[in-house]
Amino acid sequence: MLTERQSRILEFVISEYVESAAPVASQYIGQKYPVGASPATIRNEMAELEEQGYLNQPHTSSGRIPTDRGYRFFVESLMHEEELSWDAQQTIRHQFHQVEHGQEAWTQLAASVLAQAVENAALVTEPRMDACRIKHLQLVSLHDFTMLLVLVLDESRLKQQVLTLDEIFTQEELTETATRLNQRFAGSSAAEVVAADPTLSQVERLVMDAVIEIMSSVDAGSFDEAHLEGLRHVLSQPEFSGSDQVLGLLELLDEHNISQAIPLRSLARGGVTVIIGADNPQLPQANDALRACSVIVSTYGSPGDASGALAVVGPTRMRYSRTISTVRYLAGVMSELLAEHYE
Amino acid sequence: MLTERQSRILEFVISEYVESAAPVASQYIGQKYPVGASPATIRNEMAELEEQGYLNQPHTSSGRIPTDRGYRFFVESLMHEEELSWDAQQTIRHQFHQVEHGQEAWTQLAASVLAQAVENAALVTEPRMDACRIKHLQLVSLHDFTMLLVLVLDESRLKQQVLTLDEIFTQEELTETATRLNQRFAGSSAAEVVAADPTLSQVERLVMDAVIEIMSSVDAGSFDEAHLEGLRHVLSQPEFSGSDQVLGLLELLDEHNISQAIPLRSLARGGVTVIIGADNPQLPQANDALRACSVIVSTYGSPGDASGALAVVGPTRMRYSRTISTVRYLAGVMSELLAEHYE
DNA sequence: GTTAGCACTCTCATGGAGAGACTGCTAATT
DNA sequence: AATTAGCAGTCTCTCCATGAGAGTGCTAAC
């Protein structure tokens, strides 16, 4: 549909607008980029691009700005995805290897690294399997009538709960109980435990009820816990200078609405997916502020094993090439690390 | 220093300004509150209050707004701290009892509840003891050469780390090792383990080195992990409509600078402490946006046992009475719950 | 000590006027 | 037929003056 020259002009306009955040004029493009045509010709082409919906004019007699459709065309046809620079790659790897122990904060760290790398908001979910299984459980005596149930699920996720007992148990007794339960249930999913419906002592029943409850809540996990980081990068962009917009985005953060507003898992369909502005029907339109945003999302891990999602959220006026490369690269790194730790 | 009438006028001005966020005029005060004097008299008194530094005029011929000193006087001498309404108390308790299991998100929940109750930002740190001790440790075989170290510290804090072994161990062997180590080191602090310097097998050494590292990093914990919630309440206040201010406060959030910017533990000296604007030398002045803020902070838990801190951060123009009551009440509830769980 | 009255000051909203930036269109050119 | 120069027209943005409104400070009377 677009001629060679129109494509190039579109590309130039987008490059320019991404940097300046201001409408782009024909004369300016003619000077700065090698179009090989006069401003008048560029104007004609721009008019055509506007006709077709790739560009927009805030008002007559101002320069053009790209539409969502313009960005989409750019991402799909014009952009050449660059390999992330070696420096950038090293920076990312280095930041990861600093914090080796304690994998609890792993995704938090990933979000932080990603946000810093792309200078936008980043969102990373915990890795999850489809149905979690018991790896190991343990009972620690806390006090006469209370004990701590420590549950290790696959992927080394830890859960704990304080339980209240009817009678006094020693640590030895609890350890024995735990050993029995481990032999019986290690490797089982919540559903399997329920299905087996074995005869249990009172304590065992108490423990397994708690285990089932915990595992169910993990499984139910429609509620993917996502870490959001770097929102300030987005909010400092000029398009969000109006305070209404700011508040809109802040609501995402505070109420833990993120997972709902941006259902990462359902969006990422293998590889990197780009959602631009309001052009994707999958994004619920609840939040106005999100309409001015694009989301670059990818899964990490492997589908059979544990997997999660990571995403960058920024204004539609975004450096797509760099952001996509970074997301792709980080997804790779995280997949590697995940594989290393839990084959 | 202040006459009866001056005090009352100051109180009225603050009440009014807290609600309206606009400079308060003499005539308006005269109409709405029972001063028993004409606007002219009120003006004279206001001039005197300004002289003494309790009030301020944004420009000649506008109403007055309270200064930090004015707020401080209000909090210390004029305000009558109200008991939190029974409704509000029940709301808070109810929100807590909804989420019983999984104490991981406990402080997160507290922050959320507090933020909602006072309609401002809330900050809650994890409960901590002075030097943490080993409660129990456990080794779970993950794969041939990897195992998961699960470390339970006092207060049921869980830490985990993946360790790589030189040779293959069965789960039974690991369990035995863990049992040995537990017998030897349960109840010890990091320093005590190091001091004892016992002879250990290679595996035991590997495990204990990791344990010491983890405990040290927990102890070092100048880095109190604090949960921040409800920042949007603060940012939606008119005094933060300028986007510069917004960005200033956002930095607190993103870079995990909160703990540094607001050293809760060192601020709270038993009971509820109120820090108003820039008037407290303990608050580092790094962040400009914080100068327009007050912090209401309290500890919870008991000094000997585990304790943490909770705080509300809001504009200096804040409903101090309600906020202080709420903080005090919530600190009480949290102390109770803490005591219940770990006697 | 208090108050009425009045002049004064400062803000804020309104509305040209002029400069600047770009475009769209027309007519000439290649 | 495509391109370009030239020019008029349009829109924004800033600046300035204007006037209404709000509230004070001061003075003089009570």
XYZ file of C-alpha atoms (C1' of nucleotides) in Angstrom:
746
model
C 0.000 0.000 0.000
C 2.825 2.363 0.851
C 5.459 3.372 -1.637
C 9.110 3.047 -0.789
C 9.365 6.752 -0.140
C 6.272 6.908 2.020
C 7.646 4.115 4.167
C 10.886 5.933 4.627
C 9.146 9.153 5.530
C 6.991 7.310 8.037
C 10.077 5.802 9.544
C 11.750 9.192 9.796
C 8.711 10.784 11.378
C 8.526 8.035 13.971
C 12.234 8.180 14.762
C 12.006 11.892 15.169
C 8.854 11.896 17.220
C 10.133 9.223 19.538
C 13.035 11.468 20.396
C 11.377 14.853 20.536
C 7.804 14.117 21.600
C 6.763 17.040 19.406
C 4.900 17.067 16.086
C 7.298 16.616 13.189
C 7.394 19.125 10.327
C 8.071 18.394 6.692
C 10.889 20.867 6.375
C 12.699 19.444 9.352
C 12.547 15.919 7.989
C 13.843 17.170 4.638
C 16.856 18.758 6.287
C 17.777 16.069 8.728
C 17.090 12.883 6.809
C 18.097 11.888 3.253
C 14.655 11.879 1.703
C 15.758 13.325 -1.582
C 12.715 15.496 -2.057
C 11.609 18.993 -1.198
C 9.467 19.852 1.816
C 6.496 20.288 -0.484
C 6.758 16.744 -1.760
C 7.179 15.449 1.759
C 4.060 17.315 2.681
C 2.145 15.610 -0.061
C 3.349 12.233 1.055
C 2.495 13.026 4.625
C -1.000 13.974 3.597
C -1.296 10.604 1.919
C 0.044 8.836 5.026
C -2.518 10.677 7.061
C -5.267 9.657 4.640
C -4.307 6.046 5.208
C -4.250 6.415 8.954
C -0.565 6.148 9.703
C -0.102 9.732 10.795
C -2.152 12.321 12.565
C -2.253 16.074 12.883
C -3.020 17.512 16.309
C -4.438 20.549 14.488
C -4.297 21.986 10.999
C -0.973 23.520 10.407
C 1.080 21.569 12.830
C 3.466 18.766 12.135
C 2.444 15.133 12.149
C 2.570 12.549 14.883
C 2.326 8.786 14.394
C -0.920 6.946 15.096
C -1.118 3.556 16.770
C -1.446 2.112 13.296
C 1.682 3.948 12.246
C 3.620 2.436 15.128
C 2.278 -0.993 14.329
C 3.411 -0.758 10.717
C 6.764 0.458 11.926
C 7.205 -2.444 14.298
C 6.037 -5.047 11.817
C 7.609 -3.862 8.605
C 10.094 -1.055 9.001
C 12.000 -1.729 12.141
C 15.160 -3.763 11.994
C 15.576 -5.435 15.350
C 19.060 -4.793 16.547
C 21.088 -7.188 18.624
C 21.564 -5.823 22.097
C 25.028 -4.329 22.440
C 27.602 -6.462 24.188
C 27.915 -3.826 26.870
C 24.246 -3.861 27.601
C 24.241 -7.637 27.694
C 27.054 -7.684 30.198
C 25.423 -5.072 32.351
C 22.300 -7.158 32.598
C 24.122 -10.410 33.303
C 26.263 -8.729 35.874
C 23.321 -7.327 37.763
C 21.842 -10.795 37.950
C 24.889 -12.528 39.251
C 25.301 -10.059 42.053
C 22.339 -11.448 43.893
C 22.777 -15.177 43.815
C 21.347 -16.386 47.061
C 17.764 -16.107 48.081
C 15.710 -16.611 44.984
C 12.760 -14.970 46.601
C 13.651 -11.595 45.241
C 14.577 -12.967 41.861
C 11.703 -11.640 39.851
C 11.862 -8.405 41.751
C 15.426 -8.043 40.637
C 14.539 -8.895 37.073
C 11.900 -6.199 37.025
C 14.371 -3.714 38.381
C 17.026 -4.604 35.832
C 14.588 -4.484 32.976
C 13.144 -1.154 34.013
C 16.574 0.351 34.203
C 17.663 -1.086 30.882
C 14.743 0.205 28.860
C 13.987 3.265 30.940
C 10.365 2.367 31.229
C 8.137 0.456 33.596
C 8.784 -3.269 33.799
C 6.549 -6.067 34.960
C 7.738 -9.566 35.816
C 5.636 -12.424 37.141
C 6.828 -15.290 39.310
C 7.507 -18.484 37.423
C 4.682 -20.960 37.734
C 3.795 -24.454 36.743
C 0.388 -25.510 35.687
C -0.409 -27.532 38.801
C 2.019 -27.324 41.642
C 3.297 -30.409 43.401
C 4.614 -31.101 46.867
C 8.331 -31.343 46.939
C 8.819 -31.618 50.630
C 7.132 -30.573 53.786
C 8.369 -29.999 57.258
C 7.048 -29.299 60.710
C 8.912 -27.076 63.122
C 7.826 -26.836 66.711
C 7.419 -23.243 67.717
C 5.845 -23.474 71.113
C 3.821 -25.974 73.070
C 0.688 -25.817 71.011
C 1.883 -24.200 67.832
C 4.029 -25.397 64.988
C 5.173 -24.016 61.725
C 4.332 -25.893 58.564
C 6.960 -25.284 55.918
C 5.925 -26.437 52.496
C 8.357 -26.675 49.611
C 6.629 -26.845 46.265
C 8.200 -27.590 42.926
C 10.296 -24.721 41.635
C 11.455 -24.325 45.219
C 8.622 -22.102 46.109
C 8.257 -21.873 49.846
C 5.049 -21.505 51.750
C 4.579 -21.428 55.467
C 1.731 -21.441 57.892
C 1.424 -21.468 61.638
C -0.805 -24.268 62.905
C -2.340 -24.686 66.327
C -2.361 -28.137 67.866
C -4.716 -29.766 70.322
C -1.997 -31.518 72.277
C 1.695 -31.092 72.858
C 4.117 -32.632 70.379
C 7.892 -32.760 70.575
C 10.045 -31.790 67.656
C 10.979 -35.449 67.207
C 7.361 -36.481 66.885
C 6.739 -33.724 64.416
C 9.759 -34.713 62.377
C 8.519 -38.282 62.233
C 5.112 -37.141 61.143
C 6.672 -34.998 58.449
C 8.751 -37.895 57.238
C 5.695 -40.129 56.982
C 3.773 -37.503 55.073
C 6.687 -36.859 52.758
C 6.968 -40.501 51.853
C 3.318 -40.651 51.125
C 2.693 -37.400 49.318
C 5.912 -36.093 47.830
C 5.296 -35.388 44.174
C 1.554 -35.168 44.513
C -0.601 -32.307 43.368
C -3.427 -30.978 45.497
C -5.984 -32.821 43.440
C -4.127 -36.101 43.876
C -3.987 -35.724 47.636
C -7.695 -35.117 47.789
C -8.440 -37.982 45.409
C -6.334 -40.453 47.384
C -8.275 -39.599 50.537
C -6.069 -41.697 52.771
C -6.734 -42.420 56.385
C -4.767 -40.013 58.511
C -4.198 -39.338 62.161
C -5.595 -36.173 63.594
C -2.338 -34.255 63.288
C -1.732 -35.528 59.814
C -5.201 -34.471 58.787
C -4.623 -31.013 60.229
C -1.388 -30.643 58.303
C -2.683 -31.974 55.021
C -5.773 -29.809 55.142
C -3.529 -26.806 55.438
C -1.327 -28.112 52.650
C -4.279 -28.566 50.360
C -5.541 -25.131 51.143
C -2.189 -23.559 50.395
C -1.699 -25.478 47.180
C -5.173 -24.667 46.007
C -4.624 -21.011 46.550
C -1.359 -21.229 44.652
C -3.028 -23.117 41.848
C -6.007 -20.849 41.731
C -3.317 -18.296 41.139
C -5.243 -16.605 38.382
C -3.600 -14.097 40.558
C -0.070 -14.121 39.183
C 1.990 -12.047 41.467
C 3.709 -9.472 39.311
C 6.457 -7.106 40.302
C 6.227 -3.650 38.860
C 9.219 -1.429 38.745
C 10.289 1.830 37.132
C 6.937 3.462 36.767
C 8.636 6.751 37.315
C 10.258 6.503 33.916
C 6.879 6.408 32.272
C 5.388 9.132 34.396
C 8.231 11.502 33.707
C 7.470 11.416 29.996
C 5.829 14.561 28.688
C 2.670 12.786 27.571
C 1.881 12.138 31.204
C 2.459 15.625 32.467
C -1.268 16.093 33.008
C -1.841 14.932 36.548
C -4.995 13.018 35.637
C -2.946 10.623 33.618
C -0.512 10.174 36.445
C -3.222 9.175 38.844
C -4.668 6.735 36.384
C -1.406 4.878 36.112
C -0.793 5.016 39.828
C -3.971 3.128 40.481
C -2.475 0.204 38.661
C 0.305 0.134 41.095
C -1.379 0.581 44.382
C -4.315 -1.717 44.301
C -2.424 -4.633 42.870
C -4.584 -4.214 39.851
C -1.684 -4.759 37.576
C -2.286 -8.414 37.008
C -5.870 -7.732 36.147
C -5.256 -4.748 33.943
C -2.481 -6.425 32.057
C -3.027 -10.186 31.927
C 0.508 -10.963 30.901
C 0.197 -14.690 30.536
C -2.732 -14.579 28.230
C -1.091 -11.927 26.099
C 2.242 -13.556 25.548
C 1.979 -16.174 22.869
C 5.532 -17.425 22.637
C 8.222 -15.043 21.538
C 7.791 -11.322 21.965
C 4.383 -9.768 21.519
C 3.833 -6.068 20.990
C 0.596 -4.404 21.980
C 0.295 -0.835 20.866
C -1.986 1.653 22.543
C -5.646 0.758 22.479
C -5.338 -1.256 19.294
C -5.475 -4.613 20.979
C -8.879 -5.896 22.003
C -7.371 -8.097 24.696
C -6.431 -5.215 26.915
C -9.408 -4.254 28.984
C -10.127 -0.622 28.355
C -10.785 0.080 31.996
C -7.817 2.299 32.400
C -7.647 5.343 30.202
C -4.037 6.012 30.932
C -3.120 2.664 29.432
C -4.406 3.761 26.051
C -1.404 5.962 25.636
C 0.835 3.013 26.418
C 2.336 0.100 24.603
C 3.175 -3.221 26.169
C 6.024 -5.440 25.051
C 5.549 -8.849 26.578
C 7.297 -12.197 26.442
C 7.230 -15.445 28.324
C 10.313 -16.957 29.894
C 11.066 -20.467 31.015
C 9.741 -23.429 29.106
C 6.054 -24.200 28.634
C 6.202 -27.704 30.131
C 8.301 -26.686 33.085
C 7.939 -23.501 35.009
C 7.303 -20.350 33.054
C 6.443 -16.776 33.712
C 6.084 -13.567 31.797
C 7.936 -10.315 31.628
C 6.799 -7.095 30.079
C 7.717 -3.501 29.493
C 5.053 -0.840 29.737
C 5.782 2.544 28.258
C 4.227 5.299 26.235
C 3.349 4.366 22.668
C 6.104 6.781 21.778
C 8.774 4.280 22.664
C 12.067 3.041 21.294
C 10.584 -0.200 20.097
C 13.668 -1.709 18.604
C 15.766 -1.402 21.687
C 12.957 -2.386 23.997
C 12.083 -5.499 22.033
C 15.707 -6.597 21.876
C 16.072 -6.107 25.593
C 12.942 -8.020 26.446
C 13.974 -10.832 24.144
C 17.440 -10.970 25.617
C 16.294 -10.843 29.211
C 13.728 -13.560 28.570
C 16.610 -15.680 27.312
C 18.750 -14.997 30.348
C 15.914 -15.738 32.726
C 15.089 -18.971 30.922
C 18.699 -20.045 31.244
C 18.859 -19.274 34.926
C 15.585 -21.040 35.526
C 16.871 -24.103 33.707
C 20.134 -24.046 35.625
C 18.489 -23.982 38.993
C 15.754 -26.531 38.553
C 16.599 -28.721 35.644
C 2.865 32.713 74.349
C -0.488 32.528 72.645
C -3.666 33.881 74.139
C -6.708 31.708 74.414
C -8.270 33.401 71.424
C -5.190 33.168 69.301
C -5.007 29.448 69.956
C -8.591 28.999 68.944
C -8.120 30.991 65.775
C -5.052 28.958 64.924
C -7.031 25.800 65.447
C -9.820 27.030 63.206
C -7.437 28.060 60.479
C -5.785 24.658 60.527
C -9.077 22.792 60.514
C -10.257 24.834 57.619
C -7.051 24.621 55.630
C -6.808 20.882 56.098
C -10.172 20.542 54.431
C -9.962 23.141 51.715
C -6.258 23.340 50.871
C -6.821 27.041 50.186
C -5.664 30.075 52.163
C -8.131 30.902 54.915
C -9.639 34.368 55.208
C -10.558 36.207 58.369
C -14.129 36.851 57.351
C -14.732 33.193 56.561
C -13.438 32.077 59.937
C -15.628 34.649 61.619
C -18.721 33.320 59.886
C -18.110 29.633 60.206
C -16.576 29.305 63.641
C -17.641 30.780 66.992
C -14.780 33.175 67.475
C -16.869 35.896 68.974
C -15.040 38.702 67.272
C -15.249 40.667 64.067
C -13.165 39.954 60.996
C -11.004 42.944 61.796
C -10.083 41.570 65.183
C -9.403 38.191 63.702
C -7.128 39.874 61.201
C -5.188 41.496 64.003
C -4.780 38.195 65.749
C -3.748 36.527 62.560
C -1.106 39.184 62.026
C 0.207 38.378 65.477
C 0.184 34.648 64.771
C 2.132 35.325 61.611
C 4.613 37.424 63.545
C 5.241 34.463 65.815
C 5.660 32.051 62.955
C 2.525 29.965 63.249
C 0.891 31.217 60.088
C 2.027 32.349 56.693
C 0.695 34.447 53.874
C 1.381 33.240 50.336
C 1.200 36.893 49.265
C -0.004 40.134 50.723
C -3.730 40.202 50.672
C -4.464 36.553 50.661
C -5.656 34.404 53.495
C -3.305 32.567 55.835
C -1.979 29.054 55.739
C -0.374 27.210 58.644
C 3.401 26.842 58.865
C 5.170 23.701 60.024
C 5.461 25.348 63.381
C 1.752 25.999 63.381
C 1.033 22.342 62.761
C 3.444 21.308 65.470
C 1.758 23.538 68.010
C -1.565 22.150 66.907
C -0.457 18.568 67.348
C 1.196 19.162 70.683
C -1.202 21.511 72.367
C -4.483 21.992 70.588
C -5.443 18.666 69.168
C -7.556 16.313 71.225
C -6.754 12.814 70.118
C -9.979 11.027 69.431
C -10.556 7.351 69.978
C -10.962 5.583 66.679
C -14.615 4.923 65.992
C -15.854 1.439 66.687
C -16.742 1.048 63.035
C -13.261 1.932 61.914
C -11.776 -0.438 64.470
C -13.926 -3.286 63.245
C -13.102 -2.560 59.636
C -9.422 -2.804 60.371
C -9.692 -5.975 62.420
C -11.890 -7.570 59.850
C -9.450 -6.877 57.050
C -6.732 -8.552 59.055
C -8.592 -11.684 59.864
C -9.467 -12.306 56.288
C -5.947 -13.283 55.429
C -4.892 -15.691 58.090
C -2.579 -18.124 56.402
C 0.747 -17.261 54.887
C 2.292 -14.649 57.064
C 4.574 -13.588 54.280
C 2.183 -10.964 53.072
C 1.353 -9.818 56.543
C 3.128 -6.503 56.555
C 2.020 -5.905 53.019
C -1.536 -6.291 54.156
C -0.968 -3.996 57.106
C 0.365 -1.311 54.812
C -2.614 -1.682 52.567
C -5.094 -1.480 55.426
C -3.382 1.517 56.928
C -3.202 3.380 53.648
C -6.871 2.849 53.063
C -7.837 3.852 56.570
C -6.006 7.165 56.596
C -6.167 7.875 52.886
C -2.487 8.520 52.686
C 0.660 6.574 51.981
C 1.552 3.912 54.524
C 4.843 2.265 55.265
C 5.262 -0.924 57.288
C 8.486 -2.779 57.970
C 8.868 -6.485 58.621
C 9.186 -7.384 62.280
C 12.776 -8.011 63.287
C 14.821 -9.078 66.249
C 18.140 -7.615 67.105
C 20.238 -10.605 66.123
C 18.512 -13.436 64.380
C 18.931 -17.030 65.449
C 18.682 -20.360 63.721
C 15.428 -22.095 64.456
C 15.777 -24.987 62.119
C 17.425 -25.822 58.871
C 16.684 -28.367 56.261
C 18.201 -29.752 53.110
C 16.059 -30.850 50.212
C 17.578 -32.723 47.322
C 16.655 -31.096 44.084
C 18.747 -32.929 41.582
C 21.948 -34.950 41.564
C 24.306 -32.125 42.355
C 21.990 -29.462 43.698
C 20.072 -29.132 46.889
C 17.906 -26.531 48.453
C 18.853 -25.136 51.821
C 15.791 -24.015 53.739
C 16.577 -21.928 56.757
C 13.990 -21.083 59.375
C 14.994 -18.170 61.568
C 13.278 -16.940 64.664
C 10.018 -15.179 63.995
C 9.437 -17.901 61.405
C 11.265 -16.017 58.753
C 12.161 -18.302 55.902
C 15.235 -18.088 53.744
C 16.271 -20.412 51.001
C 19.245 -20.937 48.798
C 20.212 -23.405 46.133
C 23.587 -25.038 46.760
C 25.722 -26.998 44.361
C 27.425 -30.129 45.654
C 30.641 -31.824 44.597
C 29.281 -35.319 44.897
C 25.893 -36.988 44.851
C 23.913 -37.209 48.071
C 20.617 -38.963 48.672
C 17.780 -37.257 50.443
C 18.364 -39.551 53.411
C 21.969 -38.444 53.733
C 20.957 -34.836 53.480
C 18.289 -35.283 56.120
C 20.845 -36.834 58.452
C 23.218 -33.979 57.845
C 20.491 -31.496 58.557
C 19.577 -33.283 61.763
C 23.183 -33.179 62.932
C 23.486 -29.511 62.150
C 20.217 -28.728 63.851
C 21.282 -30.423 67.031
C 24.474 -28.508 67.029
C 23.396 -25.055 65.959
C 19.705 -24.581 66.692
C 19.328 -21.383 68.670
C 22.655 -19.952 67.636
C 23.208 -16.572 66.122
C 25.561 -16.045 63.216
C 28.249 -14.702 65.503
C 28.015 -17.743 67.752
C 28.399 -20.152 64.878
C 31.492 -18.367 63.703
C 32.929 -18.170 67.213
C 32.418 -21.875 67.885
C 34.346 -22.700 64.734
C 33.638 -26.417 64.977
C 35.170 -29.035 62.766
C 32.788 -29.855 59.979
C 32.653 -32.182 57.010
C 32.876 -30.684 53.581
C 29.112 -30.666 53.074
C 28.464 -29.296 56.503
C 30.959 -26.543 55.880
C 29.267 -25.676 52.609
C 25.896 -25.462 54.286
C 27.018 -23.497 57.292
C 28.930 -21.008 55.187
C 25.727 -20.327 53.308
C 23.802 -20.099 56.566
C 26.234 -17.590 57.974
C 26.102 -15.524 54.841
C 22.333 -15.446 54.888
C 22.114 -14.599 58.559
C 24.685 -11.880 58.230
C 22.788 -10.282 55.426
C 19.616 -10.454 57.485
C 21.374 -8.974 60.473
C 23.130 -6.335 58.481
C 19.564 -5.482 57.643
C 20.152 -1.796 58.040
C 18.013 -2.590 55.094
C 14.643 -3.020 56.730
C 12.326 -4.136 54.053
C 9.431 -1.748 54.099
C 6.195 -2.044 52.225
C 4.832 1.152 50.807
C 1.230 1.449 49.853
C -1.259 4.132 48.902
C 1.118 6.663 47.475
C -1.597 7.660 45.096
C -3.545 9.233 47.926
C -0.702 11.602 48.566
C -0.060 12.362 44.952
C -3.659 13.179 44.255
C -3.531 15.999 46.787
C -3.492 19.454 45.251
C -0.110 20.362 46.726
C 1.453 17.744 44.499
C -0.202 18.761 41.286
C 3.058 20.135 39.955
C 4.633 17.180 38.205
C 8.076 17.867 39.636
C 6.831 17.025 43.068
C 5.248 13.858 41.817
C 8.491 12.617 40.363
C 10.341 13.392 43.549
C 8.051 11.197 45.565
C 8.051 8.474 42.966
C 11.761 8.080 43.300
C 11.239 6.993 46.849
C 9.119 4.191 45.661
C 11.023 2.822 42.760
C 14.547 2.577 43.900
C 13.740 1.072 47.253
C 15.051 4.253 48.713
C 12.250 4.391 51.170
C 14.122 2.815 54.002
C 16.988 5.193 53.523
C 14.916 8.304 53.087
C 12.725 7.520 56.052
C 14.636 5.525 58.656
C 11.571 4.388 60.515
C 13.261 2.497 63.294
C 15.477 5.312 64.338
C 12.610 7.753 64.279
C 10.135 5.861 66.349
C 10.923 6.230 70.025
C 8.151 4.297 71.646
C 4.608 5.466 71.178
C 3.642 7.588 68.240
C 6.074 10.164 66.880
C 5.060 12.990 64.599
C 7.518 14.568 62.199
C 6.233 17.622 60.467
C 7.629 18.868 57.190
C 11.281 19.753 57.242
C 11.260 20.600 60.918
C 12.953 17.437 62.064
C 16.711 17.245 61.678
C 16.624 13.451 61.562
C 15.002 13.329 58.189
C 17.664 13.628 55.538
C 16.826 16.558 53.358
C 17.754 14.749 50.202
C 14.272 14.648 48.889
C 12.578 17.966 48.326
C 9.168 16.466 47.967
C 9.364 15.153 51.502
C 9.558 18.654 52.888
C 5.912 19.105 52.133
C 5.167 15.915 54.004
C 4.617 14.817 57.552
C 5.388 11.385 58.902
C 3.481 9.718 61.702
C 5.483 6.761 62.911
C 5.152 4.147 65.609
C 6.780 0.877 66.502
C 4.829 -2.312 66.976
C 5.687 -5.536 68.758
C 7.740 -5.504 71.916
C 11.300 -4.212 72.151
C 12.795 -7.422 73.522
C 10.974 -9.684 71.111
C 10.371 -8.932 67.510
C 9.418 -5.435 66.607
C 8.899 -3.361 63.528
C 7.664 0.045 62.603
C 4.696 1.446 60.782
C 4.230 4.925 59.446
C 1.921 7.169 57.529
C 3.342 9.644 55.064
C 1.123 12.445 53.882
C 1.141 16.134 53.114
C 1.732 18.379 56.118
C -1.856 19.396 55.532
C -3.162 16.230 57.097
C -5.890 15.158 59.480
C -3.492 14.589 62.314
C -5.942 13.527 64.926
C -7.493 10.761 62.893
C -4.170 9.647 61.494
C -2.491 9.454 64.876
C -5.393 7.490 66.363
C -5.305 5.072 63.493
C -1.585 4.526 63.693
C -1.802 3.992 67.407
C -4.656 1.559 67.070
C -3.082 -0.413 64.269
C 0.193 -0.647 66.143
C -1.789 -2.175 68.982
C -3.512 -4.685 66.750
C -0.262 -5.676 65.116
C 1.454 -6.105 68.463
C -1.355 -8.367 69.586
C -1.198 -10.508 66.501
C 2.560 -10.743 66.738
C 2.288 -11.858 70.344
C -0.372 -14.420 69.516
C 1.703 -16.089 66.845
C 5.078 -16.244 68.495
C 4.621 -15.933 72.176
C -9.517 46.461 73.219
C -12.684 46.204 69.361
C -14.757 47.372 65.118
C -16.407 49.721 60.750
C -14.865 51.511 56.618
C -11.888 52.190 52.962
C -7.872 52.183 50.124
C -4.571 49.083 48.535
C -2.573 44.822 46.778
C -2.451 40.610 44.638
C -4.514 36.802 41.940
C -7.025 35.002 38.287
C -9.683 34.795 34.183
C -10.440 37.022 29.767
C -9.307 38.607 25.453
C -6.935 40.765 21.812
C -2.362 41.364 19.185
C 1.686 39.712 17.155
C 5.158 36.405 16.235
C 6.275 31.898 14.715
C 5.621 27.534 12.728
C 3.552 24.599 9.163
C 0.475 23.345 6.101
C -2.443 23.219 1.794
C -3.013 24.903 -2.535
C -1.882 26.778 -6.958
C 0.880 27.483 -10.644
C 5.203 26.905 -12.747
C 8.935 23.563 -13.842
C 11.210 19.296 -15.081
C 2.832 13.002 -14.492
C 5.630 14.027 -10.758
C 7.951 17.656 -8.396
C 8.725 22.111 -6.552
C 8.581 27.208 -5.342
C 5.816 30.572 -3.484
C 2.272 32.321 -0.824
C -1.861 32.796 1.784
C -4.175 30.797 5.602
C -4.502 28.549 10.122
C -3.359 27.324 14.505
C -0.603 27.786 18.766
C 1.850 30.287 22.132
C 3.314 34.186 24.578
C 2.688 38.638 26.152
C 0.201 42.355 27.865
C -3.600 45.020 29.453
C -7.910 44.983 31.653
C -11.270 44.243 35.206
C -13.492 41.647 38.668
C -12.961 39.573 43.077
C -11.018 38.491 47.329
C -8.751 39.815 51.403
C -5.757 42.482 53.890
C -3.712 46.601 56.624
C -4.570 50.796 58.431
C -6.977 54.520 60.447
C -10.312 56.491 62.993
C -14.325 55.945 65.648
C -16.579 53.366 69.389
